[in-house]
């Protein structure tokens, strides 16, 4: 660029610069302000509890295993059946201790029992998912869980089937109530 045109360009930018900034602010500022207002409204309304969310299952599983007697140290989930603990519940099991898939095949079951015996005499619970139902437009979910102990001194001991009412309020999902239904 020739030296003579630089002062002309500088003058044009000095005069046009504020106009361009105003134009950009008018166009983009509204969208940013709208997004900010929407985010504030969402925050004020509290968390949304999506009915397809499996968080209620995870909360119910956590309560079930932490209040079980004897306290399980290892966990099993029925593999490939409708009794298998859903993903969020399975993640809870994994966070609490070693977790294994328990097959309906007797040979595979024997191998799992042998593995459990090898690593020590810790209580191992097969957690059984018995279903869930939704109410209150998906803001209340009833989760049913059962189980029994596998291997060791507690082999075959039933853990009662429990029903958990998990509700969504302005702070998110919470276990509102639980009750034992009897046998597993």
PDB file of C-alpha atoms in Angstrom:
ATOM      1  CA  UNK A   1       0.000   0.000   0.000  1.00  0.00           C
ATOM      2  CA  UNK A   2       1.483   3.423  -0.955  1.00  0.00           C
ATOM      3  CA  UNK A   3       2.409   5.755   1.917  1.00  0.00           C
ATOM      4  CA  UNK A   4       0.110   8.492   0.621  1.00  0.00           C
ATOM      5  CA  UNK A   5      -3.025   6.342   1.028  1.00  0.00           C
ATOM      6  CA  UNK A   6      -2.300   5.340   4.645  1.00  0.00           C
ATOM      7  CA  UNK A   7      -3.539   8.658   6.152  1.00  0.00           C
ATOM      8  CA  UNK A   8      -6.702   8.429   4.050  1.00  0.00           C
ATOM      9  CA  UNK A   9      -7.323   4.872   5.249  1.00  0.00           C
ATOM     10  CA  UNK A  10      -6.687   5.911   8.856  1.00  0.00           C
ATOM     11  CA  UNK A  11      -9.197   8.757   8.535  1.00  0.00           C
ATOM     12  CA  UNK A  12     -11.829   6.462   7.028  1.00  0.00           C
ATOM     13  CA  UNK A  13     -11.365   3.848   9.765  1.00  0.00           C
ATOM     14  CA  UNK A  14     -11.513   6.537  12.454  1.00  0.00           C
ATOM     15  CA  UNK A  15     -14.784   7.844  11.095  1.00  0.00           C
ATOM     16  CA  UNK A  16     -16.318   4.493  10.117  1.00  0.00           C
ATOM     17  CA  UNK A  17     -15.042   2.465  13.098  1.00  0.00           C
ATOM     18  CA  UNK A  18     -17.597   3.657  15.666  1.00  0.00           C
ATOM     19  CA  UNK A  19     -20.416   3.213  13.148  1.00  0.00           C
ATOM     20  CA  UNK A  20     -19.331  -0.385  12.488  1.00  0.00           C
ATOM     21  CA  UNK A  21     -19.142  -1.100  16.206  1.00  0.00           C
ATOM     22  CA  UNK A  22     -22.642   0.273  16.749  1.00  0.00           C
ATOM     23  CA  UNK A  23     -23.938  -1.808  13.867  1.00  0.00           C
ATOM     24  CA  UNK A  24     -22.281  -4.977  15.199  1.00  0.00           C
ATOM     25  CA  UNK A  25     -23.550  -4.298  18.719  1.00  0.00           C
ATOM     26  CA  UNK A  26     -27.072  -3.779  17.453  1.00  0.00           C
ATOM     27  CA  UNK A  27     -27.032  -7.019  15.481  1.00  0.00           C
ATOM     28  CA  UNK A  28     -25.141  -9.320  17.823  1.00  0.00           C
ATOM     29  CA  UNK A  29     -25.936  -7.755  21.196  1.00  0.00           C
ATOM     30  CA  UNK A  30     -29.609  -8.610  21.064  1.00  0.00           C
ATOM     31  CA  UNK A  31     -28.949 -12.292  20.450  1.00  0.00           C
ATOM     32  CA  UNK A  32     -26.414 -12.442  23.277  1.00  0.00           C
ATOM     33  CA  UNK A  33     -28.798 -10.628  25.604  1.00  0.00           C
ATOM     34  CA  UNK A  34     -31.618 -13.001  24.648  1.00  0.00           C
ATOM     35  CA  UNK A  35     -29.387 -16.028  25.310  1.00  0.00           C
ATOM     36  CA  UNK A  36     -28.369 -14.583  28.672  1.00  0.00           C
ATOM     37  CA  UNK A  37     -32.013 -13.939  29.656  1.00  0.00           C
ATOM     38  CA  UNK A  38     -32.947 -17.501  28.647  1.00  0.00           C
ATOM     39  CA  UNK A  39     -30.084 -18.934  30.709  1.00  0.00           C
ATOM     40  CA  UNK A  40     -31.130 -16.852  33.731  1.00  0.00           C
ATOM     41  CA  UNK A  41     -34.754 -17.981  33.378  1.00  0.00           C
ATOM     42  CA  UNK A  42     -33.687 -21.627  33.175  1.00  0.00           C
ATOM     43  CA  UNK A  43     -31.506 -21.241  36.257  1.00  0.00           C
ATOM     44  CA  UNK A  44     -34.332 -19.558  38.174  1.00  0.00           C
ATOM     45  CA  UNK A  45     -36.763 -22.337  37.217  1.00  0.00           C
ATOM     46  CA  UNK A  46     -34.399 -24.976  38.603  1.00  0.00           C
ATOM     47  CA  UNK A  47     -33.263 -28.167  36.937  1.00  0.00           C
ATOM     48  CA  UNK A  48     -35.485 -29.884  34.438  1.00  0.00           C
ATOM     49  CA  UNK A  49     -36.094 -33.522  35.159  1.00  0.00           C
ATOM     50  CA  UNK A  50     -36.479 -35.249  31.849  1.00  0.00           C
ATOM     51  CA  UNK A  51     -38.727 -38.298  32.061  1.00  0.00           C
ATOM     52  CA  UNK A  52     -36.329 -40.315  29.906  1.00  0.00           C
ATOM     53  CA  UNK A  53     -33.557 -39.536  32.391  1.00  0.00           C
ATOM     54  CA  UNK A  54     -32.407 -42.615  34.310  1.00  0.00           C
ATOM     55  CA  UNK A  55     -31.104 -40.612  37.269  1.00  0.00           C
ATOM     56  CA  UNK A  56     -33.957 -41.916  39.486  1.00  0.00           C
ATOM     57  CA  UNK A  57     -32.697 -45.476  38.939  1.00  0.00           C
ATOM     58  CA  UNK A  58     -29.177 -44.508  39.986  1.00  0.00           C
ATOM     59  CA  UNK A  59     -30.437 -42.835  43.164  1.00  0.00           C
ATOM     60  CA  UNK A  60     -32.591 -45.837  44.046  1.00  0.00           C
ATOM     61  CA  UNK A  61     -29.707 -48.269  43.457  1.00  0.00           C
ATOM     62  CA  UNK A  62     -27.396 -46.178  45.643  1.00  0.00           C
ATOM     63  CA  UNK A  63     -29.908 -46.174  48.494  1.00  0.00           C
ATOM     64  CA  UNK A  64     -30.600 -49.892  48.068  1.00  0.00           C
ATOM     65  CA  UNK A  65     -26.973 -51.026  48.256  1.00  0.00           C
ATOM     66  CA  UNK A  66     -25.834 -48.613  50.977  1.00  0.00           C
ATOM     67  CA  UNK A  67     -28.619 -49.699  53.341  1.00  0.00           C
ATOM     68  CA  UNK A  68     -28.397 -53.441  52.636  1.00  0.00           C
ATOM     69  CA  UNK A  69     -27.510 -55.828  55.482  1.00  0.00           C
ATOM     70  CA  UNK A  70     -24.891 -57.179  55.314  1.00  0.00           C
ATOM     71  CA  UNK A  71     -23.299 -54.279  53.445  1.00  0.00           C
ATOM     72  CA  UNK A  72     -22.236 -55.632  50.029  1.00  0.00           C
ATOM     73  CA  UNK A  73     -18.677 -54.982  48.875  1.00  0.00           C
ATOM     74  CA  UNK A  74     -19.044 -56.491  45.384  1.00  0.00           C
ATOM     75  CA  UNK A  75     -21.934 -56.369  42.982  1.00  0.00           C
ATOM     76  CA  UNK A  76     -23.509 -58.447  40.262  1.00  0.00           C
ATOM     77  CA  UNK A  77     -26.056 -57.506  37.621  1.00  0.00           C
ATOM     78  CA  UNK A  78     -28.094 -59.970  35.581  1.00  0.00           C
ATOM     79  CA  UNK A  79     -26.619 -59.853  32.083  1.00  0.00           C
ATOM     80  CA  UNK A  80     -28.876 -59.635  29.052  1.00  0.00           C
ATOM     81  CA  UNK A  81     -32.209 -59.823  30.870  1.00  0.00           C
ATOM     82  CA  UNK A  82     -34.943 -57.378  31.792  1.00  0.00           C
ATOM     83  CA  UNK A  83     -33.693 -57.749  35.379  1.00  0.00           C
ATOM     84  CA  UNK A  84     -30.354 -56.130  34.506  1.00  0.00           C
ATOM     85  CA  UNK A  85     -29.739 -52.853  36.286  1.00  0.00           C
ATOM     86  CA  UNK A  86     -30.003 -49.949  33.773  1.00  0.00           C
ATOM     87  CA  UNK A  87     -26.867 -47.959  32.901  1.00  0.00           C
ATOM     88  CA  UNK A  88     -27.099 -45.271  35.598  1.00  0.00           C
ATOM     89  CA  UNK A  89     -27.675 -47.898  38.248  1.00  0.00           C
ATOM     90  CA  UNK A  90     -24.836 -50.031  36.908  1.00  0.00           C
ATOM     91  CA  UNK A  91     -22.484 -47.023  37.099  1.00  0.00           C
ATOM     92  CA  UNK A  92     -23.458 -46.614  40.755  1.00  0.00           C
ATOM     93  CA  UNK A  93     -22.573 -50.256  41.390  1.00  0.00           C
ATOM     94  CA  UNK A  94     -19.200 -49.788  39.687  1.00  0.00           C
ATOM     95  CA  UNK A  95     -18.496 -46.675  41.768  1.00  0.00           C
ATOM     96  CA  UNK A  96     -19.171 -48.613  44.982  1.00  0.00           C
ATOM     97  CA  UNK A  97     -17.104 -51.718  44.276  1.00  0.00           C
ATOM     98  CA  UNK A  98     -16.085 -54.428  41.837  1.00  0.00           C
ATOM     99  CA  UNK A  99     -19.033 -55.235  39.581  1.00  0.00           C
ATOM    100  CA  UNK A 100     -19.641 -58.341  37.493  1.00  0.00           C
ATOM    101  CA  UNK A 101     -22.205 -59.449  34.945  1.00  0.00           C
ATOM    102  CA  UNK A 102     -24.099 -62.475  36.194  1.00  0.00           C
ATOM    103  CA  UNK A 103     -25.331 -64.774  33.455  1.00  0.00           C
ATOM    104  CA  UNK A 104     -28.300 -67.132  33.549  1.00  0.00           C
ATOM    105  CA  UNK A 105     -25.913 -69.833  32.271  1.00  0.00           C
ATOM    106  CA  UNK A 106     -24.982 -72.140  35.162  1.00  0.00           C
ATOM    107  CA  UNK A 107     -21.422 -72.681  33.893  1.00  0.00           C
ATOM    108  CA  UNK A 108     -20.829 -68.903  33.756  1.00  0.00           C
ATOM    109  CA  UNK A 109     -22.371 -68.546  37.222  1.00  0.00           C
ATOM    110  CA  UNK A 110     -19.983 -71.151  38.611  1.00  0.00           C
ATOM    111  CA  UNK A 111     -17.011 -69.264  37.110  1.00  0.00           C
ATOM    112  CA  UNK A 112     -18.159 -66.001  38.669  1.00  0.00           C
ATOM    113  CA  UNK A 113     -18.579 -67.690  42.066  1.00  0.00           C
ATOM    114  CA  UNK A 114     -15.069 -69.139  41.783  1.00  0.00           C
ATOM    115  CA  UNK A 115     -13.698 -65.698  40.910  1.00  0.00           C
ATOM    116  CA  UNK A 116     -15.485 -64.175  43.915  1.00  0.00           C
ATOM    117  CA  UNK A 117     -14.039 -66.854  46.222  1.00  0.00           C
ATOM    118  CA  UNK A 118     -10.520 -66.236  44.858  1.00  0.00           C
ATOM    119  CA  UNK A 119     -10.513 -62.545  45.700  1.00  0.00           C
ATOM    120  CA  UNK A 120     -11.853 -62.881  49.227  1.00  0.00           C
ATOM    121  CA  UNK A 121     -14.837 -63.457  51.490  1.00  0.00           C
ATOM    122  CA  UNK A 122     -16.587 -60.155  50.837  1.00  0.00           C
ATOM    123  CA  UNK A 123     -20.397 -59.993  50.662  1.00  0.00           C
ATOM    124  CA  UNK A 124     -21.470 -59.992  46.996  1.00  0.00           C
ATOM    125  CA  UNK A 125     -24.972 -58.925  46.002  1.00  0.00           C
ATOM    126  CA  UNK A 126     -26.855 -59.617  42.787  1.00  0.00           C
ATOM    127  CA  UNK A 127     -28.967 -56.475  42.349  1.00  0.00           C
ATOM    128  CA  UNK A 128     -32.170 -57.142  40.413  1.00  0.00           C
ATOM    129  CA  UNK A 129     -34.071 -54.395  38.595  1.00  0.00           C
ATOM    130  CA  UNK A 130     -37.823 -55.009  38.913  1.00  0.00           C
ATOM    131  CA  UNK A 131     -38.993 -52.069  36.838  1.00  0.00           C
ATOM    132  CA  UNK A 132     -39.970 -48.447  37.070  1.00  0.00           C
ATOM    133  CA  UNK A 133     -43.146 -46.444  36.580  1.00  0.00           C
ATOM    134  CA  UNK A 134     -43.599 -42.734  36.070  1.00  0.00           C
ATOM    135  CA  UNK A 135     -46.275 -40.413  37.446  1.00  0.00           C
ATOM    136  CA  UNK A 136     -46.856 -36.678  37.797  1.00  0.00           C
ATOM    137  CA  UNK A 137     -45.795 -35.962  34.196  1.00  0.00           C
ATOM    138  CA  UNK A 138     -42.510 -37.805  34.746  1.00  0.00           C
ATOM    139  CA  UNK A 139     -41.586 -35.844  37.885  1.00  0.00           C
ATOM    140  CA  UNK A 140     -42.125 -38.882  40.134  1.00  0.00           C
ATOM    141  CA  UNK A 141     -40.568 -42.216  39.286  1.00  0.00           C
ATOM    142  CA  UNK A 142     -41.147 -45.386  41.288  1.00  0.00           C
ATOM    143  CA  UNK A 143     -38.205 -47.781  41.003  1.00  0.00           C
ATOM    144  CA  UNK A 144     -38.388 -51.371  42.287  1.00  0.00           C
ATOM    145  CA  UNK A 145     -35.220 -53.267  43.201  1.00  0.00           C
ATOM    146  CA  UNK A 146     -34.498 -56.642  44.732  1.00  0.00           C
ATOM    147  CA  UNK A 147     -31.540 -58.906  45.179  1.00  0.00           C
ATOM    148  CA  UNK A 148     -29.760 -61.722  46.893  1.00  0.00           C
ATOM    149  CA  UNK A 149     -26.245 -62.556  47.995  1.00  0.00           C
ATOM    150  CA  UNK A 150     -24.048 -64.810  45.887  1.00  0.00           C
ATOM    151  CA  UNK A 151     -21.219 -66.908  47.303  1.00  0.00           C
ATOM    152  CA  UNK A 152     -19.571 -66.882  50.706  1.00  0.00           C
ATOM    153  CA  UNK A 153     -21.329 -67.140  54.048  1.00  0.00           C
ATOM    154  CA  UNK A 154     -24.340 -65.163  52.832  1.00  0.00           C
ATOM    155  CA  UNK A 155     -24.965 -67.236  49.683  1.00  0.00           C
ATOM    156  CA  UNK A 156     -28.670 -67.257  48.861  1.00  0.00           C
ATOM    157  CA  UNK A 157     -29.642 -64.705  51.519  1.00  0.00           C
ATOM    158  CA  UNK A 158     -32.439 -62.562  50.122  1.00  0.00           C
ATOM    159  CA  UNK A 159     -32.427 -58.811  50.207  1.00  0.00           C
ATOM    160  CA  UNK A 160     -36.025 -57.592  50.307  1.00  0.00           C
ATOM    161  CA  UNK A 161     -37.606 -56.027  47.267  1.00  0.00           C
ATOM    162  CA  UNK A 162     -37.915 -52.304  47.843  1.00  0.00           C
ATOM    163  CA  UNK A 163     -39.948 -49.677  46.107  1.00  0.00           C
ATOM    164  CA  UNK A 164     -38.442 -46.176  45.813  1.00  0.00           C
ATOM    165  CA  UNK A 165     -40.356 -42.997  45.040  1.00  0.00           C
ATOM    166  CA  UNK A 166     -37.871 -40.618  43.443  1.00  0.00           C
ATOM    167  CA  UNK A 167     -39.161 -37.098  42.826  1.00  0.00           C
ATOM    168  CA  UNK A 168     -37.940 -34.059  40.969  1.00  0.00           C
ATOM    169  CA  UNK A 169     -38.213 -30.678  42.644  1.00  0.00           C
ATOM    170  CA  UNK A 170     -36.464 -27.357  42.113  1.00  0.00           C
ATOM    171  CA  UNK A 171     -33.170 -28.855  43.294  1.00  0.00           C
ATOM    172  CA  UNK A 172     -33.263 -31.993  41.109  1.00  0.00           C
ATOM    173  CA  UNK A 173     -34.006 -35.669  41.735  1.00  0.00           C
ATOM    174  CA  UNK A 174     -34.312 -36.883  45.338  1.00  0.00           C
ATOM    175  CA  UNK A 175     -35.393 -40.158  46.958  1.00  0.00           C
ATOM    176  CA  UNK A 176     -38.661 -39.107  48.599  1.00  0.00           C
ATOM    177  CA  UNK A 177     -39.686 -42.445  50.128  1.00  0.00           C
ATOM    178  CA  UNK A 178     -38.848 -46.133  50.151  1.00  0.00           C
ATOM    179  CA  UNK A 179     -40.597 -49.198  51.489  1.00  0.00           C
ATOM    180  CA  UNK A 180     -39.795 -52.874  51.677  1.00  0.00           C
ATOM    181  CA  UNK A 181     -42.240 -55.099  49.818  1.00  0.00           C
ATOM    182  CA  UNK A 182     -41.084 -58.410  51.285  1.00  0.00           C
ATOM    183  CA  UNK A 183     -39.156 -61.270  49.565  1.00  0.00           C
ATOM    184  CA  UNK A 184     -36.741 -60.580  46.715  1.00  0.00           C
TER     185      UNK A 184
END
